[in-house]
Structures are given as C-alpha cells and as structure tokens.
PDB file of C-alpha atoms in Angstrom:
ATOM      1  CA  LEU A   1     -92.966  75.910 -88.923  1.00 65.00           C
ATOM      2  CA  ILE A   2     -96.503  77.270 -88.534  1.00 71.00           C
ATOM      3  CA  VAL A   3     -97.842  74.035 -86.913  1.00 70.00           C
ATOM      4  CA  ALA A   4     -94.694  74.045 -84.624  1.00 67.00           C
ATOM      5  CA  MET A   5     -95.722  77.812 -83.546  1.00 67.00           C
ATOM      6  CA  SER A   6     -99.210  76.780 -83.126  1.00 70.00           C
ATOM      7  CA  LEU A   7     -98.201  73.859 -80.772  1.00 70.00           C
ATOM      8  CA  LEU A   8     -95.804  75.923 -78.890  1.00 68.00           C
ATOM      9  CA  ALA A   9     -98.685  78.688 -78.374  1.00 67.00           C
ATOM     10  CA  ALA A  10    -101.107  76.248 -77.095  1.00 65.00           C
ATOM     11  CA  VAL A  11     -98.606  74.708 -74.678  1.00 64.00           C
ATOM     12  CA  LEU A  12     -97.606  78.061 -73.222  1.00 67.00           C
ATOM     13  CA  MET A  13    -101.185  79.290 -72.950  1.00 67.00           C
ATOM     14  CA  GLY A  14    -101.924  75.817 -71.062  1.00 60.00           C
ATOM     15  CA  ALA A  15     -99.016  76.389 -68.778  1.00 56.00           C
ATOM     16  CA  THR A  16     -99.875  79.885 -68.050  1.00 62.00           C
ATOM     17  CA  SER A  17    -103.597  78.817 -67.220  1.00 60.00           C
ATOM     18  CA  ILE A  18    -102.298  76.049 -64.900  1.00 59.00           C
ATOM     19  CA  PHE A  19     -99.985  78.683 -63.164  1.00 57.00           C
ATOM     20  CA  LEU A  20    -102.827  81.205 -62.690  1.00 52.00           C
ATOM     21  CA  SER A  21    -104.940  78.409 -61.244  1.00 53.00           C
ATOM     22  CA  ILE A  22    -102.357  77.487 -58.713  1.00 51.00           C
ATOM     23  CA  LYS A  23    -101.756  80.904 -57.753  1.00 48.00           C
ATOM     24  CA  LYS A  24    -105.421  81.748 -57.260  1.00 45.00           C
ATOM     25  CA  THR A  25    -105.681  78.452 -55.117  1.00 45.00           C
ATOM     26  CA  GLY A  26    -102.797  79.313 -52.963  1.00 44.00           C
ATOM     27  CA  SER A  27    -103.986  83.012 -52.426  1.00 41.00           C
ATOM     28  CA  SER A  28    -107.432  81.772 -51.355  1.00 41.00           C
ATOM     29  CA  PHE A  29    -105.858  79.232 -48.929  1.00 43.00           C
ATOM     30  CA  TYR A  30    -103.733  82.127 -47.460  1.00 43.00           C
ATOM     31  CA  ALA A  31    -106.695  84.356 -47.236  1.00 42.00           C
ATOM     32  CA  THR A  32    -108.888  81.682 -45.645  1.00 51.00           C
ATOM     33  CA  GLU A  33    -106.230  80.965 -43.098  1.00 57.00           C
ATOM     34  CA  SER A  34    -105.570  84.581 -42.305  1.00 65.00           C
ATOM     35  CA  SER A  35    -109.358  85.211 -41.914  1.00 69.00           C
ATOM     36  CA  LEU A  36    -109.687  82.269 -39.638  1.00 73.00           C
ATOM     37  CA  MET A  37    -106.828  83.544 -37.333  1.00 80.00           C
ATOM     38  CA  GLU A  38    -108.364  86.960 -37.364  1.00 85.00           C
ATOM     39  CA  ALA A  39    -111.662  85.488 -36.016  1.00 88.00           C
ATOM     40  CA  VAL A  40    -109.704  83.179 -33.440  1.00 91.00           C
ATOM     41  CA  LEU A  41    -107.719  86.111 -32.151  1.00 91.00           C
ATOM     42  CA  ALA A  42    -110.708  88.410 -31.923  1.00 93.00           C
ATOM     43  CA  ALA A  43    -112.655  85.679 -30.073  1.00 94.00           C
ATOM     44  CA  ASN A  44    -109.502  85.146 -27.776  1.00 94.00           C
ATOM     45  CA  GLU A  45    -109.423  88.965 -27.265  1.00 94.00           C
ATOM     46  CA  GLU A  46    -113.075  89.275 -26.239  1.00 94.00           C
ATOM     47  CA  MET A  47    -112.722  86.341 -23.700  1.00 95.00           C
ATOM     48  CA  VAL A  48    -109.680  88.125 -22.279  1.00 94.00           C
ATOM     49  CA  GLN A  49    -111.722  91.521 -21.888  1.00 94.00           C
ATOM     50  CA  LYS A  50    -114.721  89.822 -20.325  1.00 93.00           C
ATOM     51  CA  ILE A  51    -112.449  87.791 -17.830  1.00 93.00           C
ATOM     52  CA  THR A  52    -110.532  90.794 -16.961  1.00 92.00           C
ATOM     53  CA  VAL A  53    -113.469  92.754 -15.769  1.00 90.00           C
ATOM     54  CA  SER A  54    -115.496  89.769 -14.569  1.00 89.00           C
ATOM     55  CA  ASN A  55    -116.746  89.310 -10.998  1.00 86.00           C
ATOM     56  CA  SER A  56    -116.531  85.595 -11.459  1.00 88.00           C
ATOM     57  CA  ALA A  57    -114.954  83.324 -13.972  1.00 90.00           C
ATOM     58  CA  VAL A  58    -115.401  79.666 -13.395  1.00 91.00           C
ATOM     59  CA  PRO A  59    -114.037  76.679 -15.651  1.00 93.00           C
ATOM     60  CA  ASP A  60    -116.463  73.895 -15.999  1.00 93.00           C
ATOM     61  CA  SER A  61    -114.682  70.604 -15.112  1.00 91.00           C
ATOM     62  CA  THR A  62    -117.906  68.610 -15.661  1.00 92.00           C
ATOM     63  CA  VAL A  63    -117.858  68.924 -19.600  1.00 93.00           C
ATOM     64  CA  THR A  64    -116.104  66.967 -22.106  1.00 90.00           C
ATOM     65  CA  PRO A  65    -113.193  67.651 -22.897  1.00 91.00           C
ATOM     66  CA  LYS A  66    -112.685  68.776 -19.385  1.00 91.00           C
ATOM     67  CA  ASN A  67    -112.374  72.591 -18.731  1.00 93.00           C
ATOM     68  CA  SER A  68    -113.437  73.330 -22.348  1.00 94.00           C
ATOM     69  CA  LYS A  69    -116.243  75.728 -21.186  1.00 96.00           C
ATOM     70  CA  ILE A  70    -116.117  78.748 -18.864  1.00 96.00           C
ATOM     71  CA  THR A  71    -118.993  80.847 -17.364  1.00 95.00           C
ATOM     72  CA  VAL A  72    -118.060  84.505 -16.880  1.00 94.00           C
ATOM     73  CA  LYS A  73    -120.228  86.934 -14.931  1.00 92.00           C
ATOM     74  CA  VAL A  74    -119.716  90.610 -15.576  1.00 91.00           C
ATOM     75  CA  ASP A  75    -121.267  93.670 -13.875  1.00 87.00           C
ATOM     76  CA  GLU A  76    -122.434  95.700 -16.971  1.00 84.00           C
ATOM     77  CA  ALA A  77    -125.227  97.414 -14.862  1.00 81.00           C
ATOM     78  CA  GLY A  78    -122.748  99.498 -13.003  1.00 79.00           C
ATOM     79  CA  THR A  79    -123.885  98.061  -9.715  1.00 78.00           C
ATOM     80  CA  PRO A  80    -120.767  96.627  -7.927  1.00 75.00           C
ATOM     81  CA  THR A  81    -122.538  95.670  -4.622  1.00 76.00           C
ATOM     82  CA  ASP A  82    -125.327  93.720  -6.473  1.00 78.00           C
ATOM     83  CA  ALA A  83    -124.472  90.603  -8.116  1.00 79.00           C
ATOM     84  CA  THR A  84    -127.814  89.600  -9.123  1.00 82.00           C
ATOM     85  CA  ASP A  85    -127.969  91.825 -12.235  1.00 86.00           C
ATOM     86  CA  ASP A  86    -124.536  90.597 -13.544  1.00 90.00           C
ATOM     87  CA  LYS A  87    -124.372  89.484 -17.257  1.00 92.00           C
ATOM     88  CA  THR A  88    -123.389  85.845 -17.727  1.00 95.00           C
ATOM     89  CA  TYR A  89    -121.259  84.677 -20.685  1.00 96.00           C
ATOM     90  CA  GLU A  90    -120.572  81.065 -21.529  1.00 97.00           C
ATOM     91  CA  TYR A  91    -117.597  80.401 -23.719  1.00 97.00           C
ATOM     92  CA  ALA A  92    -117.314  76.504 -24.838  1.00 97.00           C
ATOM     93  CA  LEU A  93    -115.999  74.175 -27.452  1.00 96.00           C
ATOM     94  CA  SER A  94    -118.650  72.658 -29.357  1.00 96.00           C
ATOM     95  CA  GLY A  95    -117.052  70.122 -32.086  1.00 94.00           C
ATOM     96  CA  LYS A  96    -114.440  72.399 -33.645  1.00 93.00           C
ATOM     97  CA  ASN A  97    -116.197  75.528 -32.978  1.00 94.00           C
ATOM     98  CA  LEU A  98    -115.942  78.300 -30.263  1.00 95.00           C
ATOM     99  CA  THR A  99    -119.205  79.426 -29.013  1.00 96.00           C
ATOM    100  CA  ARG A 100    -120.328  82.218 -26.902  1.00 96.00           C
ATOM    101  CA  LYS A 101    -123.777  82.263 -25.065  1.00 96.00           C
ATOM    102  CA  ILE A 102    -125.005  85.463 -23.361  1.00 95.00           C
ATOM    103  CA  GLY A 103    -127.454  84.978 -20.525  1.00 93.00           C
ATOM    104  CA  THR A 104    -130.184  82.352 -21.621  1.00 93.00           C
ATOM    105  CA  GLY A 105    -129.656  83.055 -25.220  1.00 94.00           C
ATOM    106  CA  THR A 106    -128.611  80.689 -28.001  1.00 95.00           C
ATOM    107  CA  ALA A 107    -124.984  79.851 -28.352  1.00 96.00           C
ATOM    108  CA  VAL A 108    -123.466  81.354 -31.631  1.00 95.00           C
ATOM    109  CA  VAL A 109    -120.082  80.450 -33.166  1.00 95.00           C
ATOM    110  CA  ILE A 110    -117.377  83.052 -32.821  1.00 94.00           C
ATOM    111  CA  ALA A 111    -114.507  81.114 -34.030  1.00 93.00           C
ATOM    112  CA  LYS A 112    -113.883  77.725 -36.226  1.00 92.00           C
ATOM    113  CA  ASP A 113    -111.427  74.997 -36.455  1.00 92.00           C
ATOM    114  CA  ILE A 114    -110.649  74.949 -32.929  1.00 94.00           C
ATOM    115  CA  THR A 115    -109.203  71.448 -32.307  1.00 94.00           C
ATOM    116  CA  ALA A 116    -108.693  71.951 -28.318  1.00 96.00           C
ATOM    117  CA  LEU A 117    -109.633  74.687 -25.696  1.00 97.00           C
ATOM    118  CA  LYS A 118    -108.906  74.553 -22.113  1.00 96.00           C
ATOM    119  CA  PHE A 119    -109.649  77.242 -19.267  1.00 96.00           C
ATOM    120  CA  THR A 120    -107.364  76.769 -16.095  1.00 95.00           C
ATOM    121  CA  ARG A 121    -107.527  78.585 -12.824  1.00 91.00           C
ATOM    122  CA  ASP A 122    -104.117  79.574 -11.671  1.00 87.00           C
ATOM    123  CA  GLY A 123    -104.612  81.127  -8.290  1.00 81.00           C
ATOM    124  CA  SER A 124    -107.590  82.962  -7.175  1.00 79.00           C
ATOM    125  CA  ASN A 125    -107.793  85.617  -9.850  1.00 85.00           C
ATOM    126  CA  THR A 126    -105.746  84.158 -12.656  1.00 92.00           C
ATOM    127  CA  ILE A 127    -107.355  82.236 -15.653  1.00 94.00           C
ATOM    128  CA  VAL A 128    -105.290  80.496 -18.347  1.00 95.00           C
ATOM    129  CA  ILE A 129    -106.834  80.158 -21.797  1.00 96.00           C
ATOM    130  CA  GLU A 130    -105.044  77.411 -24.286  1.00 96.00           C
ATOM    131  CA  MET A 131    -106.362  76.970 -27.747  1.00 95.00           C
ATOM    132  CA  LYS A 132    -105.317  74.855 -30.400  1.00 95.00           C
ATOM    133  CA  VAL A 133    -106.245  76.110 -33.939  1.00 93.00           C
ATOM    134  CA  GLN A 134    -105.843  74.148 -37.240  1.00 89.00           C
ATOM    135  CA  PRO A 135    -107.469  75.182 -40.513  1.00 82.00           C
ATOM    136  CA  THR A 136    -108.073  72.452 -43.019  1.00 78.00           C
ATOM    137  CA  GLY A 137    -104.866  71.647 -44.862  1.00 77.00           C
ATOM    138  CA  GLY A 138    -102.895  74.212 -42.726  1.00 79.00           C
ATOM    139  CA  PRO A 139    -100.586  74.044 -39.743  1.00 85.00           C
ATOM    140  CA  GLN A 140    -101.674  73.942 -36.082  1.00 88.00           C
ATOM    141  CA  GLU A 141    -101.206  77.143 -34.151  1.00 89.00           C
ATOM    142  CA  ASN A 142    -101.302  77.181 -30.271  1.00 93.00           C
ATOM    143  CA  ILE A 143    -102.459  80.167 -28.433  1.00 93.00           C
ATOM    144  CA  LYS A 144    -101.859  80.539 -24.703  1.00 94.00           C
ATOM    145  CA  THR A 145    -103.049  83.616 -22.685  1.00 94.00           C
ATOM    146  CA  THR A 146    -102.977  84.415 -19.118  1.00 94.00           C
ATOM    147  CA  VAL A 147    -105.731  86.691 -17.691  1.00 93.00           C
ATOM    148  CA  ILE A 148    -106.009  88.284 -14.305  1.00 91.00           C
ATOM    149  CA  ALA A 149    -109.523  88.894 -13.188  1.00 86.00           C
ATOM    150  CA  ARG A 150    -109.908  92.423 -11.719  1.00 80.00           C
ATOM    151  CA  GLY A 151    -113.671  92.515 -10.830  1.00 68.00           C
ATOM    152  CA  ARG A 152    -115.622  92.640  -7.484  1.00 57.00           C
ATOM    153  CA  SER A 153    -114.843  89.133  -6.146  1.00 48.00           C
ATOM    154  CA  SER A 154    -112.902  87.373  -8.849  1.00 43.00           C
ATOM    155  CA  GLN A 155    -113.870  84.000  -7.826  1.00 42.00           C
TER     156      GLN A 155
END
C-alpha cells in the first residue's frame, strides 16, 4: 500500500508539473501576441496621426512590394506657408518589420511580424493603410485604415 501511494503521489506531482508548464507556455504566448498587437496598433495610430496632419503623403510605387513605403511631410515648425522646413517621415516594410525613418536619420523598427503592408491613395486627400500581421504560431490579423489628410496641400 505504501509503494502504491508513493507511485500515485509521483504520478500526480508529474502531472501537476506538466499542466503548470503548459499553462505558463500558453500564457507566455498570449502575452507575446498581445504585446505584438499593441505595438502594431500603436504604430498604425502613429501613421494615422502623421498622415492626418501631413502636407504631403505619397506612397512609393517603386519599392518591392509595391506601395509598401510612404513618405509623409509634416509642418511641425508652425510655418504653413513654408514647406521647406517640413519634417519628413518614412514608414516602410523591411522584411517582416515596419520601420520609421525621420528626416535623414536611421530607420528604426516600430512593429514586427508584419507580413504585408500597402499604402494606397484613394482620391486627393485620402490614404488607405492595409496591414497583415501574423505572430509566430498565431493567427493572421488584417488591419485596414482609411485616413484623410487635412494639412496644407495634402498631395
């Protein structure tokens, strides 16, 4: 009886250990996926804000994949009649990373696991952002945002 109880205790401890391990892995995956989506949504919101106040937002059809880069010019100096001092932001897909480059600076990664990115002009003042995001081992998410530029010339 003592041997049987010892074996049962060992089996139960092993099973508990396995269940806790699975729970930690699952929680880690969900936390990682949640963090990824927070970064992606924050990056999308930043692009929306910059395009909304831009004086110029031009998708680049010469890059591969086509229109996966946009150049946005924003009057942050408060000089609406002078476009020469506008600050330039470039948002682009680089591999599976969404990058942002400010002026002549270095591009920095602002979101990861982006499987597709496309900027499309829809009318003179409207830009459509389409993004596909897929974390490793997770489901694909599609994000589509329509932005109306309200800046000086919006071209």
